[in-house]
C-alpha cells in the first residue's frame, strides 16, 4: 500500500479512473478531488463577485483572507493528523486556551509579546506532544482520546477565566489585521506555512511516512516506519498550528474570549475532508485543505453580506458538514461491486 | 470456574464495586452521603443524562456513537415546552409529539449512517449543528413556551415522602433498556453487529434496519431524557442540554461499553451515570468550581476507555 503513496501524481487516463472506481477507488479519488475543490472555489468566488455587491471590494477580500487564515492554519495541522489515519478534536479548545493565556500575558504591551509567543507555542506544542504520548501509551482511538481531552481543555480554559480579559499586543494586532503592500500579513503567513507544509507532506520522507501510516498501520510497521514517532509528530504539528491559529484569532478578537475557538475543530476537519484528504487516512493534500478553508471563509462572508441570520448560517454549516462527510464516505468492496 | 470466566465476571461486576467505593469515599468526605434522601436525590439528578445514556449505550454496543444526543435532548425539551404552553390539557400531545420528533431525528441519523457507512462520530457531530441551528431558527434563539402546571409537580412528587417519581421513571426506563438489550432479537443483533460487522452481514443480518432502529432508539430515549430534563429543571431553552454528549459518553464508557462495540450494556451504563453524578457532587462538595466538572468528565472518558481497552486486549495482540 505504500507504493501509490510515494507517487502522488500518477499519470493515468481520467476515463479509467471514473469507470474503474470499483477496482482502484483510491487512485481514482486522488485524481478527481483536487480539481473538485478548485472548481468549487473558483465557481463560488465568481458567483459571489457577480451577485453580491460589496463582495469584490478590496477591503472585503482582505477581510476574508484574515478570517480564513485561522481556519486554514487549523486545517493544515489537522491534515497531518488525518493523513496518518487519526483525528484531533482538541484544536478548537487548544486554540481557545492559547487565546486566553496569550491575552493575559500580553495585556496589550509590546514588551510582553516575545514571552506570550513563547507561551503560546509552548502550550500548543506541549499539548500536542502530550496528546501524541497518550495516543501511543493508552492506545485508545484518537477520536475518543481527543474528545476527552477537548473536555479537559475546555475545563482548564474556564477554570482559568470565564470572562474576556487581557488584550493582544500591537505586534499581534498587526500580524492578524495588518497589510504589507496591500496584502494582508495573515495571508502571507498562511501562504508561507502552506508551502512549507506541502513540501513537508509531499517531498520529504516524513510526509511519505505519514501517508503510509494512514493507509496501512500494519503495512507501515512491517516496512520499518517508526509509526509511534510519526503519529506523535503529527499531533505536535497539529498543536503548533493550533497555537499559531489561536494567536491570529486573538489578534482579530482584540481580547481573550474564552469561547473563541468553539466548534473550530469540526470546521477544520470539514475543510480537510472537503479539500480532498481522505478521513480514512493515507491520502493528503495541504493545498486542498487551505483551498477548502478559503471556500468556507468565502461562504461565511457571503452569507454575512446577504444578511442571513446566524441561526440559518449555523444550519447551513451543519448541512455542509454532513454533506461533505457523506461525499467522502469510504467505498467498500461489496458496495463498489454492486454499483458496477 | 476458569480464570477467563472469572475475569469476565470481575469485569462485569467491577463497575458496581467502584460505585460502592465512590459512595464510601463520599460518606468519608461529607455526611450527606449517608442520608438516603441525598442518595435518592442523586438518582433524580441523574435521570436526564441517564435516560439519554440508555439509548446511546444501545448504539455503542452496535459499534456506533451518537454525539447529537445533546441536541436531541434539547430539541425534545423545547418542543415539549412550546407545545404545552402552560396548558395542562396539552401535556399528552406535547409528550407524544416531542418523543416522536426525537425518534424521527434519531432515525434520520440512522438512515444517513446506515446507507453511507460514514464515521458516525463526525456525522453526528455535524447533525448536532443542524439540529441546533434549526431549533434556533424556529425558537428565535430564546426559551419558548412554558411548562404546564402539573407536569413538574407529577414528576417531582415523592412517593412515600422519599422517592421522586422521576427517579422511579429513570429506573423503569433503565430496566426497559436492559430488557430490550437482553431479551429481544434486536438486542442480540446489536451485539453481533458490534463485535463483528462482517460476520453480521454475511449471516444475513439486516444491517441497515438494525442501524436505523438503534439510532431511532437513541433518539427516542433522548426524547424521554428531554422530558426528564424539563421535569427536573423546567428549562426550555433551545440549548438546554448542550454538552450532554460529554456526560453521556463518559457514563457509557465508564460503564464498560466500548467505542469499538460488541461489549458492555445498559446495566453498566446506569452504574456509570451514578458514579459520574457522585463525582460531580464531590467536585462541588470539595469546593471546586463548576468548570472542574468538565475536566473530571474528560479524564473519566480517557481513563475508562484506556482501562477497559487494557482489560480487553490480549497480551499477544498488536495494536
PDB file of N, CA and C in Angstrom, chain A residues 128-186:
ATOM      1  N   UNK A 128      -0.012  19.202  22.160  1.00  0.00           N
ATOM      2  CA  UNK A 128       0.082  18.278  21.026  1.00  0.00           C
ATOM      3  C   UNK A 128       0.977  17.092  21.363  1.00  0.00           C
ATOM      4  N   UNK A 129       2.114  17.382  21.985  1.00  0.00           N
ATOM      5  CA  UNK A 129       3.049  16.318  22.352  1.00  0.00           C
ATOM      6  C   UNK A 129       2.417  15.376  23.371  1.00  0.00           C
ATOM      7  N   UNK A 130       1.681  15.973  24.324  1.00  0.00           N
ATOM      8  CA  UNK A 130       1.010  15.157  25.344  1.00  0.00           C
ATOM      9  C   UNK A 130      -0.040  14.248  24.703  1.00  0.00           C
ATOM     10  N   UNK A 131      -0.821  14.826  23.778  1.00  0.00           N
ATOM     11  CA  UNK A 131      -1.823  14.022  23.074  1.00  0.00           C
ATOM     12  C   UNK A 131      -1.147  12.846  22.375  1.00  0.00           C
ATOM     13  N   UNK A 132      -0.025  13.132  21.707  1.00  0.00           N
ATOM     14  CA  UNK A 132       0.702  12.095  20.992  1.00  0.00           C
ATOM     15  C   UNK A 132       1.203  11.005  21.920  1.00  0.00           C
ATOM     16  N   UNK A 133       1.718  11.410  23.077  1.00  0.00           N
ATOM     17  CA  UNK A 133       2.215  10.424  24.039  1.00  0.00           C
ATOM     18  C   UNK A 133       1.055   9.568  24.552  1.00  0.00           C
ATOM     19  N   UNK A 134      -0.073  10.227  24.898  1.00  0.00           N
ATOM     20  CA  UNK A 134      -1.241   9.480  25.386  1.00  0.00           C
ATOM     21  C   UNK A 134      -1.738   8.514  24.316  1.00  0.00           C
ATOM     22  N   UNK A 135      -1.711   8.971  23.057  1.00  0.00           N
ATOM     23  CA  UNK A 135      -2.148   8.109  21.955  1.00  0.00           C
ATOM     24  C   UNK A 135      -1.280   6.851  21.883  1.00  0.00           C
ATOM     25  N   UNK A 136       0.028   7.054  22.071  1.00  0.00           N
ATOM     26  CA  UNK A 136       0.943   5.913  21.975  1.00  0.00           C
ATOM     27  C   UNK A 136       0.819   4.992  23.185  1.00  0.00           C
ATOM     28  N   UNK A 137       0.648   5.583  24.367  1.00  0.00           N
ATOM     29  CA  UNK A 137       0.654   4.792  25.602  1.00  0.00           C
ATOM     30  C   UNK A 137      -0.692   4.109  25.836  1.00  0.00           C
ATOM     31  N   UNK A 138      -1.789   4.880  25.699  1.00  0.00           N
ATOM     32  CA  UNK A 138      -3.103   4.324  26.037  1.00  0.00           C
ATOM     33  C   UNK A 138      -3.663   3.465  24.919  1.00  0.00           C
ATOM     34  N   UNK A 139      -3.280   3.781  23.687  1.00  0.00           N
ATOM     35  CA  UNK A 139      -3.706   3.034  22.502  1.00  0.00           C
ATOM     36  C   UNK A 139      -5.226   2.950  22.358  1.00  0.00           C
ATOM     37  N   UNK A 140      -5.929   3.987  22.801  1.00  0.00           N
ATOM     38  CA  UNK A 140      -7.363   4.052  22.521  1.00  0.00           C
ATOM     39  C   UNK A 140      -7.532   4.894  21.259  1.00  0.00           C
ATOM     40  N   UNK A 141      -8.699   4.793  20.628  1.00  0.00           N
ATOM     41  CA  UNK A 141      -8.908   5.510  19.369  1.00  0.00           C
ATOM     42  C   UNK A 141      -8.716   7.016  19.569  1.00  0.00           C
ATOM     43  N   UNK A 142      -8.037   7.650  18.601  1.00  0.00           N
ATOM     44  CA  UNK A 142      -7.732   9.072  18.755  1.00  0.00           C
ATOM     45  C   UNK A 142      -8.999   9.914  18.882  1.00  0.00           C
ATOM     46  N   UNK A 143     -10.127   9.449  18.266  1.00  0.00           N
ATOM     47  CA  UNK A 143     -11.378  10.193  18.394  1.00  0.00           C
ATOM     48  C   UNK A 143     -11.780  10.322  19.858  1.00  0.00           C
ATOM     49  N   UNK A 144     -11.754   9.171  20.555  1.00  0.00           N
ATOM     50  CA  UNK A 144     -12.231   9.172  21.939  1.00  0.00           C
ATOM     51  C   UNK A 144     -11.215   9.872  22.843  1.00  0.00           C
ATOM     52  N   UNK A 145      -9.932   9.678  22.549  1.00  0.00           N
ATOM     53  CA  UNK A 145      -8.886  10.336  23.338  1.00  0.00           C
ATOM     54  C   UNK A 145      -9.006  11.852  23.234  1.00  0.00           C
ATOM     55  N   UNK A 146      -9.104  12.354  21.987  1.00  0.00           N
ATOM     56  CA  UNK A 146      -9.118  13.806  21.826  1.00  0.00           C
ATOM     57  C   UNK A 146     -10.471  14.401  22.215  1.00  0.00           C
ATOM     58  N   UNK A 147     -11.539  13.586  22.151  1.00  0.00           N
ATOM     59  CA  UNK A 147     -12.847  14.051  22.636  1.00  0.00           C
ATOM     60  C   UNK A 147     -12.763  14.312  24.143  1.00  0.00           C
ATOM     61  N   UNK A 148     -12.137  13.368  24.859  1.00  0.00           N
ATOM     62  CA  UNK A 148     -11.945  13.548  26.301  1.00  0.00           C
ATOM     63  C   UNK A 148     -11.056  14.744  26.597  1.00  0.00           C
ATOM     64  N   UNK A 149      -9.958  14.860  25.839  1.00  0.00           N
ATOM     65  CA  UNK A 149      -9.026  15.970  26.066  1.00  0.00           C
ATOM     66  C   UNK A 149      -9.684  17.316  25.779  1.00  0.00           C
ATOM     67  N   UNK A 150     -10.596  17.317  24.786  1.00  0.00           N
ATOM     68  CA  UNK A 150     -11.324  18.535  24.445  1.00  0.00           C
ATOM     69  C   UNK A 150     -12.108  19.028  25.662  1.00  0.00           C
ATOM     70  N   UNK A 151     -12.749  18.082  26.369  1.00  0.00           N
ATOM     71  CA  UNK A 151     -13.493  18.441  27.574  1.00  0.00           C
ATOM     72  C   UNK A 151     -12.547  18.957  28.657  1.00  0.00           C
ATOM     73  N   UNK A 152     -11.402  18.269  28.817  1.00  0.00           N
ATOM     74  CA  UNK A 152     -10.423  18.690  29.824  1.00  0.00           C
ATOM     75  C   UNK A 152      -9.929  20.103  29.524  1.00  0.00           C
ATOM     76  N   UNK A 153      -9.556  20.350  28.253  1.00  0.00           N
ATOM     77  CA  UNK A 153      -9.036  21.671  27.880  1.00  0.00           C
ATOM     78  C   UNK A 153     -10.101  22.747  28.087  1.00  0.00           C
ATOM     79  N   UNK A 154     -11.366  22.413  27.727  1.00  0.00           N
ATOM     80  CA  UNK A 154     -12.460  23.362  27.961  1.00  0.00           C
ATOM     81  C   UNK A 154     -12.560  23.709  29.443  1.00  0.00           C
ATOM     82  N   UNK A 155     -12.452  22.688  30.281  1.00  0.00           N
ATOM     83  CA  UNK A 155     -12.495  22.908  31.723  1.00  0.00           C
ATOM     84  C   UNK A 155     -11.342  23.766  32.192  1.00  0.00           C
ATOM     85  N   UNK A 156     -10.147  23.524  31.629  1.00  0.00           N
ATOM     86  CA  UNK A 156      -8.970  24.308  32.009  1.00  0.00           C
ATOM     87  C   UNK A 156      -9.175  25.775  31.621  1.00  0.00           C
ATOM     88  N   UNK A 157      -9.687  26.012  30.409  1.00  0.00           N
ATOM     89  CA  UNK A 157      -9.926  27.388  29.953  1.00  0.00           C
ATOM     90  C   UNK A 157     -10.861  28.105  30.923  1.00  0.00           C
ATOM     91  N   UNK A 158     -11.990  27.450  31.251  1.00  0.00           N
ATOM     92  CA  UNK A 158     -12.985  28.127  32.078  1.00  0.00           C
ATOM     93  C   UNK A 158     -12.575  28.215  33.542  1.00  0.00           C
ATOM     94  N   UNK A 159     -11.713  27.297  33.980  1.00  0.00           N
ATOM     95  CA  UNK A 159     -11.193  27.427  35.332  1.00  0.00           C
ATOM     96  C   UNK A 159     -10.235  28.611  35.384  1.00  0.00           C
ATOM     97  N   UNK A 160      -9.512  28.817  34.282  1.00  0.00           N
ATOM     98  CA  UNK A 160      -8.557  29.923  34.191  1.00  0.00           C
ATOM     99  C   UNK A 160      -9.295  31.255  34.162  1.00  0.00           C
ATOM    100  N   UNK A 161     -10.285  31.352  33.300  1.00  0.00           N
ATOM    101  CA  UNK A 161     -11.086  32.579  33.258  1.00  0.00           C
ATOM    102  C   UNK A 161     -12.432  32.276  32.623  1.00  0.00           C
ATOM    103  N   UNK A 162     -13.508  32.856  33.144  1.00  0.00           N
ATOM    104  CA  UNK A 162     -14.786  32.645  32.476  1.00  0.00           C
ATOM    105  C   UNK A 162     -15.298  33.932  31.860  1.00  0.00           C
ATOM    106  N   UNK A 163     -14.403  34.928  31.758  1.00  0.00           N
ATOM    107  CA  UNK A 163     -14.807  36.131  31.037  1.00  0.00           C
ATOM    108  C   UNK A 163     -13.642  36.648  30.205  1.00  0.00           C
ATOM    109  N   UNK A 164     -13.943  37.489  29.239  1.00  0.00           N
ATOM    110  CA  UNK A 164     -12.902  38.026  28.381  1.00  0.00           C
ATOM    111  C   UNK A 164     -11.987  38.918  29.198  1.00  0.00           C
ATOM    112  N   UNK A 165     -10.684  38.690  29.052  1.00  0.00           N
ATOM    113  CA  UNK A 165      -9.748  39.569  29.739  1.00  0.00           C
ATOM    114  C   UNK A 165      -8.459  39.621  28.934  1.00  0.00           C
ATOM    115  N   UNK A 166      -7.636  40.623  29.222  1.00  0.00           N
ATOM    116  CA  UNK A 166      -6.376  40.779  28.515  1.00  0.00           C
ATOM    117  C   UNK A 166      -6.573  41.327  27.114  1.00  0.00           C
ATOM    118  N   UNK A 167      -5.456  41.567  26.427  1.00  0.00           N
ATOM    119  CA  UNK A 167      -5.525  42.122  25.075  1.00  0.00           C
ATOM    120  C   UNK A 167      -4.256  41.758  24.326  1.00  0.00           C
ATOM    121  N   UNK A 168      -4.346  41.673  22.992  1.00  0.00           N
ATOM    122  CA  UNK A 168      -3.143  41.378  22.206  1.00  0.00           C
ATOM    123  C   UNK A 168      -2.236  42.598  22.154  1.00  0.00           C
ATOM    124  N   UNK A 169      -0.941  42.347  21.962  1.00  0.00           N
ATOM    125  CA  UNK A 169      -0.006  43.460  21.806  1.00  0.00           C
ATOM    126  C   UNK A 169      -0.136  44.016  20.382  1.00  0.00           C
ATOM    127  N   UNK A 170       0.370  45.236  20.161  1.00  0.00           N
ATOM    128  CA  UNK A 170       0.251  45.846  18.824  1.00  0.00           C
ATOM    129  C   UNK A 170       0.855  44.963  17.720  1.00  0.00           C
ATOM    130  N   UNK A 171       1.960  44.261  18.034  1.00  0.00           N
ATOM    131  CA  UNK A 171       2.600  43.400  17.025  1.00  0.00           C
ATOM    132  C   UNK A 171       1.621  42.332  16.544  1.00  0.00           C
ATOM    133  N   UNK A 172       0.902  41.729  17.509  1.00  0.00           N
ATOM    134  CA  UNK A 172      -0.022  40.650  17.161  1.00  0.00           C
ATOM    135  C   UNK A 172      -1.219  41.195  16.379  1.00  0.00           C
ATOM    136  N   UNK A 173      -1.676  42.381  16.784  1.00  0.00           N
ATOM    137  CA  UNK A 173      -2.779  43.007  16.056  1.00  0.00           C
ATOM    138  C   UNK A 173      -2.363  43.246  14.610  1.00  0.00           C
ATOM    139  N   UNK A 174      -1.085  43.662  14.443  1.00  0.00           N
ATOM    140  CA  UNK A 174      -0.582  43.889  13.081  1.00  0.00           C
ATOM    141  C   UNK A 174      -0.520  42.579  12.291  1.00  0.00           C
ATOM    142  N   UNK A 175      -0.043  41.525  12.946  1.00  0.00           N
ATOM    143  CA  UNK A 175       0.025  40.217  12.286  1.00  0.00           C
ATOM    144  C   UNK A 175      -1.354  39.777  11.807  1.00  0.00           C
ATOM    145  N   UNK A 176      -2.354  39.999  12.638  1.00  0.00           N
ATOM    146  CA  UNK A 176      -3.692  39.497  12.332  1.00  0.00           C
ATOM    147  C   UNK A 176      -4.451  40.419  11.384  1.00  0.00           C
ATOM    148  N   UNK A 177      -4.234  41.736  11.519  1.00  0.00           N
ATOM    149  CA  UNK A 177      -5.058  42.689  10.769  1.00  0.00           C
ATOM    150  C   UNK A 177      -4.285  43.583   9.819  1.00  0.00           C
ATOM    151  N   UNK A 178      -2.945  43.564   9.897  1.00  0.00           N
ATOM    152  CA  UNK A 178      -2.156  44.488   9.099  1.00  0.00           C
ATOM    153  C   UNK A 178      -1.990  44.042   7.652  1.00  0.00           C
ATOM    154  N   UNK A 179      -1.362  44.922   6.856  1.00  0.00           N
ATOM    155  CA  UNK A 179      -1.098  44.598   5.456  1.00  0.00           C
ATOM    156  C   UNK A 179       0.318  45.004   5.094  1.00  0.00           C
ATOM    157  N   UNK A 180       0.885  44.293   4.118  1.00  0.00           N
ATOM    158  CA  UNK A 180       2.170  44.683   3.535  1.00  0.00           C
ATOM    159  C   UNK A 180       1.936  44.868   2.052  1.00  0.00           C
ATOM    160  N   UNK A 181       2.097  46.096   1.584  1.00  0.00           N
ATOM    161  CA  UNK A 181       1.855  46.376   0.171  1.00  0.00           C
ATOM    162  C   UNK A 181       0.460  45.969  -0.260  1.00  0.00           C
ATOM    163  N   UNK A 182      -0.516  46.187   0.612  1.00  0.00           N
ATOM    164  CA  UNK A 182      -1.905  45.885   0.278  1.00  0.00           C
ATOM    165  C   UNK A 182      -2.303  44.433   0.481  1.00  0.00           C
ATOM    166  N   UNK A 183      -1.324  43.581   0.781  1.00  0.00           N
ATOM    167  CA  UNK A 183      -1.662  42.167   1.011  1.00  0.00           C
ATOM    168  C   UNK A 183      -1.679  41.896   2.516  1.00  0.00           C
ATOM    169  N   UNK A 184      -2.761  41.289   3.017  1.00  0.00           N
ATOM    170  CA  UNK A 184      -2.850  41.024   4.456  1.00  0.00           C
ATOM    171  C   UNK A 184      -1.674  40.172   4.948  1.00  0.00           C
ATOM    172  N   UNK A 185      -1.105  40.569   6.084  1.00  0.00           N
ATOM    173  CA  UNK A 185       0.016  39.820   6.660  1.00  0.00           C
ATOM    174  C   UNK A 185      -0.401  38.380   6.945  1.00  0.00           C
ATOM    175  N   UNK A 186      -1.637  38.214   7.445  1.00  0.00           N
ATOM    176  CA  UNK A 186      -2.121  36.883   7.788  1.00  0.00           C
ATOM    177  C   UNK A 186      -2.119  35.973   6.565  1.00  0.00           C
TER     178      UNK A 186
END
